[in-house]
PDB file of C-alpha atoms in Angstrom:
ATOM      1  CA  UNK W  22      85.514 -39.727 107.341  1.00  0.00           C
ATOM      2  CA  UNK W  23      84.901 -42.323 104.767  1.00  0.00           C
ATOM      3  CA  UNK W  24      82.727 -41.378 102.075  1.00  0.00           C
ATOM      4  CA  UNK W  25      81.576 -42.340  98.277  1.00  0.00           C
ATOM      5  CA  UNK W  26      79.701 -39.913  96.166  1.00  0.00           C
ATOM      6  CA  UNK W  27      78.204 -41.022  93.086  1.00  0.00           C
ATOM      7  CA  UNK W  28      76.854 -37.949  91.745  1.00  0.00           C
ATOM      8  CA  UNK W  29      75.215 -39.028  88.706  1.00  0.00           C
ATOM      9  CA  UNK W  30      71.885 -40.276  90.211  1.00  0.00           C
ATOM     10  CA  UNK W  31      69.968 -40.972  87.158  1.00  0.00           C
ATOM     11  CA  UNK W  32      71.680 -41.160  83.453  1.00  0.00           C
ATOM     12  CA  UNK W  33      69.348 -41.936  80.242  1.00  0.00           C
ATOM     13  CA  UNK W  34      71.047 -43.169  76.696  1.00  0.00           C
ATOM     14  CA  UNK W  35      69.756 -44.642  73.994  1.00  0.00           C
ATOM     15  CA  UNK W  36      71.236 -48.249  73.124  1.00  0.00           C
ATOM     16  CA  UNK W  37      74.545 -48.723  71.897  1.00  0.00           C
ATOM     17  CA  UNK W  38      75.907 -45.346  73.320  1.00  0.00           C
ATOM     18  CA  UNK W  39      79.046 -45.515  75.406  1.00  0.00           C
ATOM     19  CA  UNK W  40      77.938 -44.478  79.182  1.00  0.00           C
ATOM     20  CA  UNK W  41      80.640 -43.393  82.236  1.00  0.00           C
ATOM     21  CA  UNK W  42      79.305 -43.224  86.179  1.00  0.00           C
ATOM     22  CA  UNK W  43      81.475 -41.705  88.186  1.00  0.00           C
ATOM     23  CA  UNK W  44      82.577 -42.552  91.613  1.00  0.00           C
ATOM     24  CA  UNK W  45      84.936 -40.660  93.735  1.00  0.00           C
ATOM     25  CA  UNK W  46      85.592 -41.732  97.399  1.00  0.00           C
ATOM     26  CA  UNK W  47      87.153 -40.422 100.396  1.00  0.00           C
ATOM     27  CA  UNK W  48      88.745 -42.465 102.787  1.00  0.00           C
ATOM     28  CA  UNK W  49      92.656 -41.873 105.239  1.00  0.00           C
ATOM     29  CA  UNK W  50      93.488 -45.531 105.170  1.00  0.00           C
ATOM     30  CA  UNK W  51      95.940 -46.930 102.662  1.00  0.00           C
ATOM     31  CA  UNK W  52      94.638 -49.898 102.161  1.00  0.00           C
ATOM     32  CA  UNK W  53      91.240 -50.327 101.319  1.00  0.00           C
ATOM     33  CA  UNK W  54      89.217 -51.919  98.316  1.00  0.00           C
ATOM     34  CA  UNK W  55      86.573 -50.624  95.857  1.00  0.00           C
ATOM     35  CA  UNK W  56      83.400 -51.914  94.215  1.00  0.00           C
ATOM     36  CA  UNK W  57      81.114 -51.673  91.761  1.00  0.00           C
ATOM     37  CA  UNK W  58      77.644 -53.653  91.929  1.00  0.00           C
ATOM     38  CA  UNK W  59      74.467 -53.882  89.589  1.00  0.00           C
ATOM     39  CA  UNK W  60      71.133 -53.553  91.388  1.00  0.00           C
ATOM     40  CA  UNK W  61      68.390 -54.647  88.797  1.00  0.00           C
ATOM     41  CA  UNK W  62      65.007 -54.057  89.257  1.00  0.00           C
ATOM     42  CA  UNK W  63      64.309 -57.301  90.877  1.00  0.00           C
ATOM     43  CA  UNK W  64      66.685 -56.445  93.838  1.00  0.00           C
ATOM     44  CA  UNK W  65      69.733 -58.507  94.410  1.00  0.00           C
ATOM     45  CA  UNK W  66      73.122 -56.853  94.117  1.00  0.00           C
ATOM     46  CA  UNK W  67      75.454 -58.129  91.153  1.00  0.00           C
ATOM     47  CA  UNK W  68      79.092 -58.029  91.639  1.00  0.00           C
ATOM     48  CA  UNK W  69      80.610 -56.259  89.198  1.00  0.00           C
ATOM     49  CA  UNK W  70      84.190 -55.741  90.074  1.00  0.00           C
ATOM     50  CA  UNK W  71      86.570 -55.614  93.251  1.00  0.00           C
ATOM     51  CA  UNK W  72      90.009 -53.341  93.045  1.00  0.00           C
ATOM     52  CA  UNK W  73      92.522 -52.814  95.773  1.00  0.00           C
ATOM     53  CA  UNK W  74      94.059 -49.577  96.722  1.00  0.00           C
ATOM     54  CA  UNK W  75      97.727 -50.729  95.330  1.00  0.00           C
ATOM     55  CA  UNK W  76      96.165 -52.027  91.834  1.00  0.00           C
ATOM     56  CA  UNK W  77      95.751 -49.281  89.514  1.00  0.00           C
ATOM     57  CA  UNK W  78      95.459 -50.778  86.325  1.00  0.00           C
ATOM     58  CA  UNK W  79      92.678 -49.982  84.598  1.00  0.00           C
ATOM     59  CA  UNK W  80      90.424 -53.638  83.806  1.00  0.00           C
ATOM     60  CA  UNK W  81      88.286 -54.776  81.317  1.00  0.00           C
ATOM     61  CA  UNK W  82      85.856 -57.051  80.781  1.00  0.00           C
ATOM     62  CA  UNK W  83      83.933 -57.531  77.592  1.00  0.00           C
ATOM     63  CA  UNK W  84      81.549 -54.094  77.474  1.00  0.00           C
ATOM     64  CA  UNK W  85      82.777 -52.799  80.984  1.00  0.00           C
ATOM     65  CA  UNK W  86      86.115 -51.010  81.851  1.00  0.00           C
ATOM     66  CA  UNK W  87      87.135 -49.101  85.145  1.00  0.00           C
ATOM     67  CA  UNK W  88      89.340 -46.862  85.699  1.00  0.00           C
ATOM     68  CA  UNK W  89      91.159 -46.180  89.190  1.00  0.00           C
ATOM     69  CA  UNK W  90      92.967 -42.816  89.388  1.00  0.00           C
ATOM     70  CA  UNK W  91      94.075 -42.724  93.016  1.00  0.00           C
ATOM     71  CA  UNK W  92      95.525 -39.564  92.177  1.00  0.00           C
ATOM     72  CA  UNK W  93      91.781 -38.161  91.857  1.00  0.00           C
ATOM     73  CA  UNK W  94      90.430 -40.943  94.389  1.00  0.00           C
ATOM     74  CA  UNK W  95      88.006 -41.649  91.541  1.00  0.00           C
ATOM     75  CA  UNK W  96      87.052 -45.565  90.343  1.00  0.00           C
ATOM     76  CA  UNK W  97      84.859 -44.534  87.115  1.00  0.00           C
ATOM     77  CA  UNK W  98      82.752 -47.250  85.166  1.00  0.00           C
ATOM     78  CA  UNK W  99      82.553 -46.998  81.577  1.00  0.00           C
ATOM     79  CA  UNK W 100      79.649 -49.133  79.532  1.00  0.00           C
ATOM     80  CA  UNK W 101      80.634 -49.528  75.850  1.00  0.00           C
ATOM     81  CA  UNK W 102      77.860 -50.070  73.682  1.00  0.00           C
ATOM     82  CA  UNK W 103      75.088 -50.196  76.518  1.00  0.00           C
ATOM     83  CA  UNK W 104      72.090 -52.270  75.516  1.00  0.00           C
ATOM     84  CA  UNK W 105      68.318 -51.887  77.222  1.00  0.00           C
ATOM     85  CA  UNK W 106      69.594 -55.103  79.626  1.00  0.00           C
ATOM     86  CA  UNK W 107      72.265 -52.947  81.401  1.00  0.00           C
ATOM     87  CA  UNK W 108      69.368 -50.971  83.017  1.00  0.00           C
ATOM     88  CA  UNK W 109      69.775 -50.603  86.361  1.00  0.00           C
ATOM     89  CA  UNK W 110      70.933 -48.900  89.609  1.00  0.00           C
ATOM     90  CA  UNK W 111      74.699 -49.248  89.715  1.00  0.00           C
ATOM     91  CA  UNK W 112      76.545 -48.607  93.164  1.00  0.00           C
ATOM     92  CA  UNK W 113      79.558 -47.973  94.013  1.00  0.00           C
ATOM     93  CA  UNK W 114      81.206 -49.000  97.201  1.00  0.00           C
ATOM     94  CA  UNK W 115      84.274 -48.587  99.619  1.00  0.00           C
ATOM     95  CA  UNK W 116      85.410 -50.567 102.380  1.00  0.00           C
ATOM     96  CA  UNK W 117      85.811 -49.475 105.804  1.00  0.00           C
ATOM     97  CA  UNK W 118      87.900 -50.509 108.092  1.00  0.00           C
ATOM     98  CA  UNK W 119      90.811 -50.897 105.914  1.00  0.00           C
ATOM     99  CA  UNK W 120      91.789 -53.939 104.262  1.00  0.00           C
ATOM    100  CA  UNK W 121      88.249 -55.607 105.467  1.00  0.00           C
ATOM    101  CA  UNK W 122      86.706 -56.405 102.238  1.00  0.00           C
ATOM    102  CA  UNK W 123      82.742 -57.330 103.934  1.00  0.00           C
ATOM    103  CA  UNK W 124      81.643 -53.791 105.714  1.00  0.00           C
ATOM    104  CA  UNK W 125      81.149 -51.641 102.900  1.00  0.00           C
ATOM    105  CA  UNK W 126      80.275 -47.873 102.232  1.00  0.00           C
ATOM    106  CA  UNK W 127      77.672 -47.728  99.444  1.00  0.00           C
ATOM    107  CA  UNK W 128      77.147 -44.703  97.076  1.00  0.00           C
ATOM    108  CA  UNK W 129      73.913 -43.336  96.695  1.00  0.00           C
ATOM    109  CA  UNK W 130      73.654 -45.102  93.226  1.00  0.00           C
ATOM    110  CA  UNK W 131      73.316 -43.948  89.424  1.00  0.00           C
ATOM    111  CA  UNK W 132      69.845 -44.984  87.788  1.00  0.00           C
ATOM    112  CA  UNK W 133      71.222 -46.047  84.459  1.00  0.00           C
ATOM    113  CA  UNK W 134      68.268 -46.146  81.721  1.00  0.00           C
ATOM    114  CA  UNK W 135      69.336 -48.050  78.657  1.00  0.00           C
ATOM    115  CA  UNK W 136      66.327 -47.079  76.120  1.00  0.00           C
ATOM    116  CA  UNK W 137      65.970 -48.941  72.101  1.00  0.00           C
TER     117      UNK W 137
ATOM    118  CA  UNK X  24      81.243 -69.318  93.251  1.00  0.00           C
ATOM    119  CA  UNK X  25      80.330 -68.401  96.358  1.00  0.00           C
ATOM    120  CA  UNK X  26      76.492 -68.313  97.053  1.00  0.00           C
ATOM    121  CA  UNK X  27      74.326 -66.704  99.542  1.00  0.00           C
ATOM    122  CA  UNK X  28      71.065 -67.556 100.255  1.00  0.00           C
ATOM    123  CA  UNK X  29      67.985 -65.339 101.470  1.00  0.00           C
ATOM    124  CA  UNK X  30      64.661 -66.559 102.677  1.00  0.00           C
ATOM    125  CA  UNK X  31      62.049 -65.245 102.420  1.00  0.00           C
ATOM    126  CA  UNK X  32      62.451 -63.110  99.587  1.00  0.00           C
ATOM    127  CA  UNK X  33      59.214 -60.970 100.395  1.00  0.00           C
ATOM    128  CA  UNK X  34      57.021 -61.315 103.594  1.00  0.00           C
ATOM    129  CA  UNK X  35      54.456 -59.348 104.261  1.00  0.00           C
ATOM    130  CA  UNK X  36      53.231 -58.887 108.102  1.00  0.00           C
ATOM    131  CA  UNK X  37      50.749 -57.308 110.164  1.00  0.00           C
ATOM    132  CA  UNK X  38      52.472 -54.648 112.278  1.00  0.00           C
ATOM    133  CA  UNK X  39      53.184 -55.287 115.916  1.00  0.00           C
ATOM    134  CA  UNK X  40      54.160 -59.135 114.655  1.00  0.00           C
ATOM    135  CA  UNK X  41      57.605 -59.728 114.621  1.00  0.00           C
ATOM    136  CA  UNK X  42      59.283 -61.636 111.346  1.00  0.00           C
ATOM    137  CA  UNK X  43      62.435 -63.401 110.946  1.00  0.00           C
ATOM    138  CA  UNK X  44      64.753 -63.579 107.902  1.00  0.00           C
ATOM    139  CA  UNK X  45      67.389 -65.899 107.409  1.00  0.00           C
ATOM    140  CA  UNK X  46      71.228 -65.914 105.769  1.00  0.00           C
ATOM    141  CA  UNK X  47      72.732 -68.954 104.662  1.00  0.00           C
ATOM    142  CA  UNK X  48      75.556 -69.607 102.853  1.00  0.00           C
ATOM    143  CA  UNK X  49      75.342 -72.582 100.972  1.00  0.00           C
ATOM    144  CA  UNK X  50      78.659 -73.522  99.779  1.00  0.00           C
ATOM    145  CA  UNK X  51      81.468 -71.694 101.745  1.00  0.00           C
ATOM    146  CA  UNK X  52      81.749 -71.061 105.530  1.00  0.00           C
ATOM    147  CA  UNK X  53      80.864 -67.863 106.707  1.00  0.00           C
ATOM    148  CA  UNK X  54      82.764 -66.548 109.420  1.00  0.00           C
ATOM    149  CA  UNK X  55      80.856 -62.473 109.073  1.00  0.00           C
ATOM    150  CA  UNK X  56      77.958 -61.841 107.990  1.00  0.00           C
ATOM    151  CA  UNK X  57      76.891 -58.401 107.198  1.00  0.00           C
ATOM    152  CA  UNK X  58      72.856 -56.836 107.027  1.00  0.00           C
ATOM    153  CA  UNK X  59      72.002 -54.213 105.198  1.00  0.00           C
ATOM    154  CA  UNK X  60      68.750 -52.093 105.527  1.00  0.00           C
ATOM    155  CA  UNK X  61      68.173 -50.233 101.799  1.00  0.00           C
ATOM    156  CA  UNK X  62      64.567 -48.131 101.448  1.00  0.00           C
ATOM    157  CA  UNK X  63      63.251 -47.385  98.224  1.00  0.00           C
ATOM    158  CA  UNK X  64      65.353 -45.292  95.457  1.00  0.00           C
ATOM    159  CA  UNK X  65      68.211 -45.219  98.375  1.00  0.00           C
ATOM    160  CA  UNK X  66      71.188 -46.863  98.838  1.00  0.00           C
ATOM    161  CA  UNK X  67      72.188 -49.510 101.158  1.00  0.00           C
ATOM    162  CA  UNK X  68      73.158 -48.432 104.821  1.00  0.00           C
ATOM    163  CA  UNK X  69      75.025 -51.409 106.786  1.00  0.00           C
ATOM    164  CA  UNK X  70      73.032 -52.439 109.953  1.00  0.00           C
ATOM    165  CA  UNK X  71      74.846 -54.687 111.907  1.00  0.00           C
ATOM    166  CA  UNK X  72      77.991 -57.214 111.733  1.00  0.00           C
ATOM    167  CA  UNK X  73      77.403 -60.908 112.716  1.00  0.00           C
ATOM    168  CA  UNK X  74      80.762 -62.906 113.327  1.00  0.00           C
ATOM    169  CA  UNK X  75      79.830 -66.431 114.207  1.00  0.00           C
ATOM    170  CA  UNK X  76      79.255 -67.446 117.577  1.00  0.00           C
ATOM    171  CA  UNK X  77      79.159 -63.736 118.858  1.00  0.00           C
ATOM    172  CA  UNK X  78      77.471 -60.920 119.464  1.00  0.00           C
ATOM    173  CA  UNK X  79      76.453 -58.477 116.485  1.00  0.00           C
ATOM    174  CA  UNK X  80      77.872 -55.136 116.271  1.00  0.00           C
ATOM    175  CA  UNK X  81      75.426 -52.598 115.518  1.00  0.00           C
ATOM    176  CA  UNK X  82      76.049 -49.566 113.362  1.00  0.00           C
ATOM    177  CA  UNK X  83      74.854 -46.477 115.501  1.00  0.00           C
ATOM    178  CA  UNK X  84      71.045 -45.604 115.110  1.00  0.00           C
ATOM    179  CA  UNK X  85      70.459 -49.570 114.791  1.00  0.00           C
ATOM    180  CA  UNK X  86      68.284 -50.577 117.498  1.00  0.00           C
ATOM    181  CA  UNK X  87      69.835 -54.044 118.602  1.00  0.00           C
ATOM    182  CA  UNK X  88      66.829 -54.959 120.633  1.00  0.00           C
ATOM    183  CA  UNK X  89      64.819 -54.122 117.693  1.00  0.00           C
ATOM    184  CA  UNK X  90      66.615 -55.865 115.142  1.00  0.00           C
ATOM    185  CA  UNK X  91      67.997 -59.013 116.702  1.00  0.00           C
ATOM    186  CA  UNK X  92      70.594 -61.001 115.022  1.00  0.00           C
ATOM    187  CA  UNK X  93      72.158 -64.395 115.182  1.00  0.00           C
ATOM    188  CA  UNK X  94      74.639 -66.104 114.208  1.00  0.00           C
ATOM    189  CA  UNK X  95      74.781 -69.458 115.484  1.00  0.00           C
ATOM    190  CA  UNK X  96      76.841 -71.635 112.680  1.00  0.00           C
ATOM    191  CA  UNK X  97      79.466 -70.914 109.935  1.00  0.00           C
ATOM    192  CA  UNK X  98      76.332 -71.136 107.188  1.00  0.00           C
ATOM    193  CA  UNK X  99      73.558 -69.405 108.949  1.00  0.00           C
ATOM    194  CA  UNK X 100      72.509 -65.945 110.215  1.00  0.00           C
ATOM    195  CA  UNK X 101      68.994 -64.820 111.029  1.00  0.00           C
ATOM    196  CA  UNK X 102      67.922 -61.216 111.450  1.00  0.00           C
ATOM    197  CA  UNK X 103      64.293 -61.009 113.652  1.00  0.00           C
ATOM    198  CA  UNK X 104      62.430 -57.562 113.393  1.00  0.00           C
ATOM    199  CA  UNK X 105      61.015 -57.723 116.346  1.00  0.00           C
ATOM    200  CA  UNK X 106      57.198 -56.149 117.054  1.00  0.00           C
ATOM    201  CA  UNK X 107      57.356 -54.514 113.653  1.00  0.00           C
ATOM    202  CA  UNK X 108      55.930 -51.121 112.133  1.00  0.00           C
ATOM    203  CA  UNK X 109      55.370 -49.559 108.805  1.00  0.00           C
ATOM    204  CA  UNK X 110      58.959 -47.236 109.128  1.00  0.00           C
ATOM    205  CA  UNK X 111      60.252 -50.638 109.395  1.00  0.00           C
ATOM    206  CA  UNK X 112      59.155 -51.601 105.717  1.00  0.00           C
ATOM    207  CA  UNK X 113      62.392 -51.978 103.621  1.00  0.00           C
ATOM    208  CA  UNK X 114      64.545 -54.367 101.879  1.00  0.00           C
ATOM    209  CA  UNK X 115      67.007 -56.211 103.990  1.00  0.00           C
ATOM    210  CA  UNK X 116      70.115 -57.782 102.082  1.00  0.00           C
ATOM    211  CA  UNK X 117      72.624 -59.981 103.864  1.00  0.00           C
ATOM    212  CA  UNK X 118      76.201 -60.428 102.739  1.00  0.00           C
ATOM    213  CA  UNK X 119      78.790 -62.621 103.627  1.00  0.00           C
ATOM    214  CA  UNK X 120      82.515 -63.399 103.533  1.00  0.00           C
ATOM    215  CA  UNK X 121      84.767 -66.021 104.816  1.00  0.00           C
ATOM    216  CA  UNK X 122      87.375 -64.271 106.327  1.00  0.00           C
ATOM    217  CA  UNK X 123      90.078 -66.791 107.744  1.00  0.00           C
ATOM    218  CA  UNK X 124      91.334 -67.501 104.367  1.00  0.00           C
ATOM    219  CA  UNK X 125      91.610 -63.623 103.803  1.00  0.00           C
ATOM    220  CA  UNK X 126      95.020 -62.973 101.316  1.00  0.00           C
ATOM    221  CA  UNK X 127      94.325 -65.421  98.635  1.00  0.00           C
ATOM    222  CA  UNK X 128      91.347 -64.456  96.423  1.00  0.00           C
ATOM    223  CA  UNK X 129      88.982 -67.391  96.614  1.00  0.00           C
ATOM    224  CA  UNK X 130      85.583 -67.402  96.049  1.00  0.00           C
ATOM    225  CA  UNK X 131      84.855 -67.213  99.261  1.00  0.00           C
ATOM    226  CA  UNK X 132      87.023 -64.911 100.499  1.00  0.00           C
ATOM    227  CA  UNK X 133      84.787 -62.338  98.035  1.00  0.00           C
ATOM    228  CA  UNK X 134      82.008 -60.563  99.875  1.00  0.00           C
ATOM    229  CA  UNK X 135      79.018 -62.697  98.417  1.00  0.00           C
ATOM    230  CA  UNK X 136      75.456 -60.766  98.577  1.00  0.00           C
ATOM    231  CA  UNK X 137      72.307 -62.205  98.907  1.00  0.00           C
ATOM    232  CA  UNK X 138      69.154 -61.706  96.851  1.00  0.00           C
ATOM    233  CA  UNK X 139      67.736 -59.806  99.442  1.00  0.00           C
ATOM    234  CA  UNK X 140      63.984 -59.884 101.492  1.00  0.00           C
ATOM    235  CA  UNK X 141      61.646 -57.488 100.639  1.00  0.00           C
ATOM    236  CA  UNK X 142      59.583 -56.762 104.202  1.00  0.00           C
ATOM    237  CA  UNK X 143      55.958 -55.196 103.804  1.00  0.00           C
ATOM    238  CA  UNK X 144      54.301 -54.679 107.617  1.00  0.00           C
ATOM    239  CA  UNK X 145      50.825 -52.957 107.282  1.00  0.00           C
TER     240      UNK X 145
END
């Protein structure tokens, strides 16, 4: 069975703290491809990042950096310096059906609260 | 980039009416379309998939007569809620990809979400 358990579901900091939410996922295909999307209050879902199965490098992009340990199946998101506009409900997500990249399995979410 | 457009973004409705929401994509062609049902403080549980000029497939539990979906062009799904109820309150977000030019990472060959339709029936 495919599965993605985010089992943070609600993380508070104070601004400028480094934050991680963790996602592991389970999944018997070997190729598949992983996600991470920001869900602000006002709804829509903001792509965050997209990594394949055979791309472990670890990627960063300004205040945000994932890592991909396949050896742990986990894709963990890490928010340097978090400021009050990073609050939101982050998901993570796995694809099903192996290389598709449109049906996705969604994590429950982790509420991030970024307080001043 | 690829964008996705949702419409309405909230409706509210008396129950027993039924409501339609529409997909478009507005700047790539759209060969799946994906809907995705997500209740308050949950997470978002894939409905049905929409390939153009078929029949959705329905995840299990998804009543298809219910929840009736087209997808008649490359840039436009619609989703009907048919006779709706309260339990049927939710947010419904469409997604879509283009997947013939799947292989090369285009724009729209990126799963592209849309902003979502907030549904109220009273």
């Amino acid at each position: 069975a495919q599965k993605v358990t985010q089992a943070q579901t609600e993380i508070s900091v104070v601004e400028k703290e480094d934050v991680t939410l963790d996602c592991v996922y389970e999944t018997r295909d070997t190729t598949y491809y992983l996600f991470w999307y920001k869900q602000p209050p006002s709804g829509e879902l903001v792509f965050l990042i997209r990594r394949n199965s055979f791309d472990e490098q670890n990627e960063i992009s300004g205040r945000y950096s994932w890592n991909f340990q396949k050896s742990t199946s986990s894709f963990n998101f890490t928010i340097t310096a978090s400021q009050v506009v990073d609050s939101a409900v982050y998901f993570c997500a796995l694809s099903r059906n192996g290389g598709s990249q449109g049906n996705l399995i969604f994590g429950k979410g982790t509420k991030l609260s970024v307080k001043p | 980039g690829a964008v996705v457009s949702q419409h309405p973004s909230w409706v509210i409705c008396k129950s027993g009416t039924s409501v339609k929401i529409e997909c478009r994509s507005l700047d790539f062609q759209a060969t799946t379309m994906f809907w995705y049902r997500q209740f308050p403080k949950q997470s978002l549980m894939l409905m049905a998939t929409s390939n153009e000029g078929s029949k959705a497939t329905y995840e299990q539990g998804v009543e298809k007569d219910k929840f009736l979906i087209n997808h008649a062009s490359l840039t436009l799904s619609t989703l009907t809620v048919t006779s709706a109820h309260p339990e049927d309150s939710s947010f419904y977000i469409c997604s879509a990809i283009n997947l013939r030019g799947a292989g090369t990472f285009s724009g729209a060959n990126v799963l592209t979400f849309g902003a979502g339709s907030r549904l109220t029936v009273l």
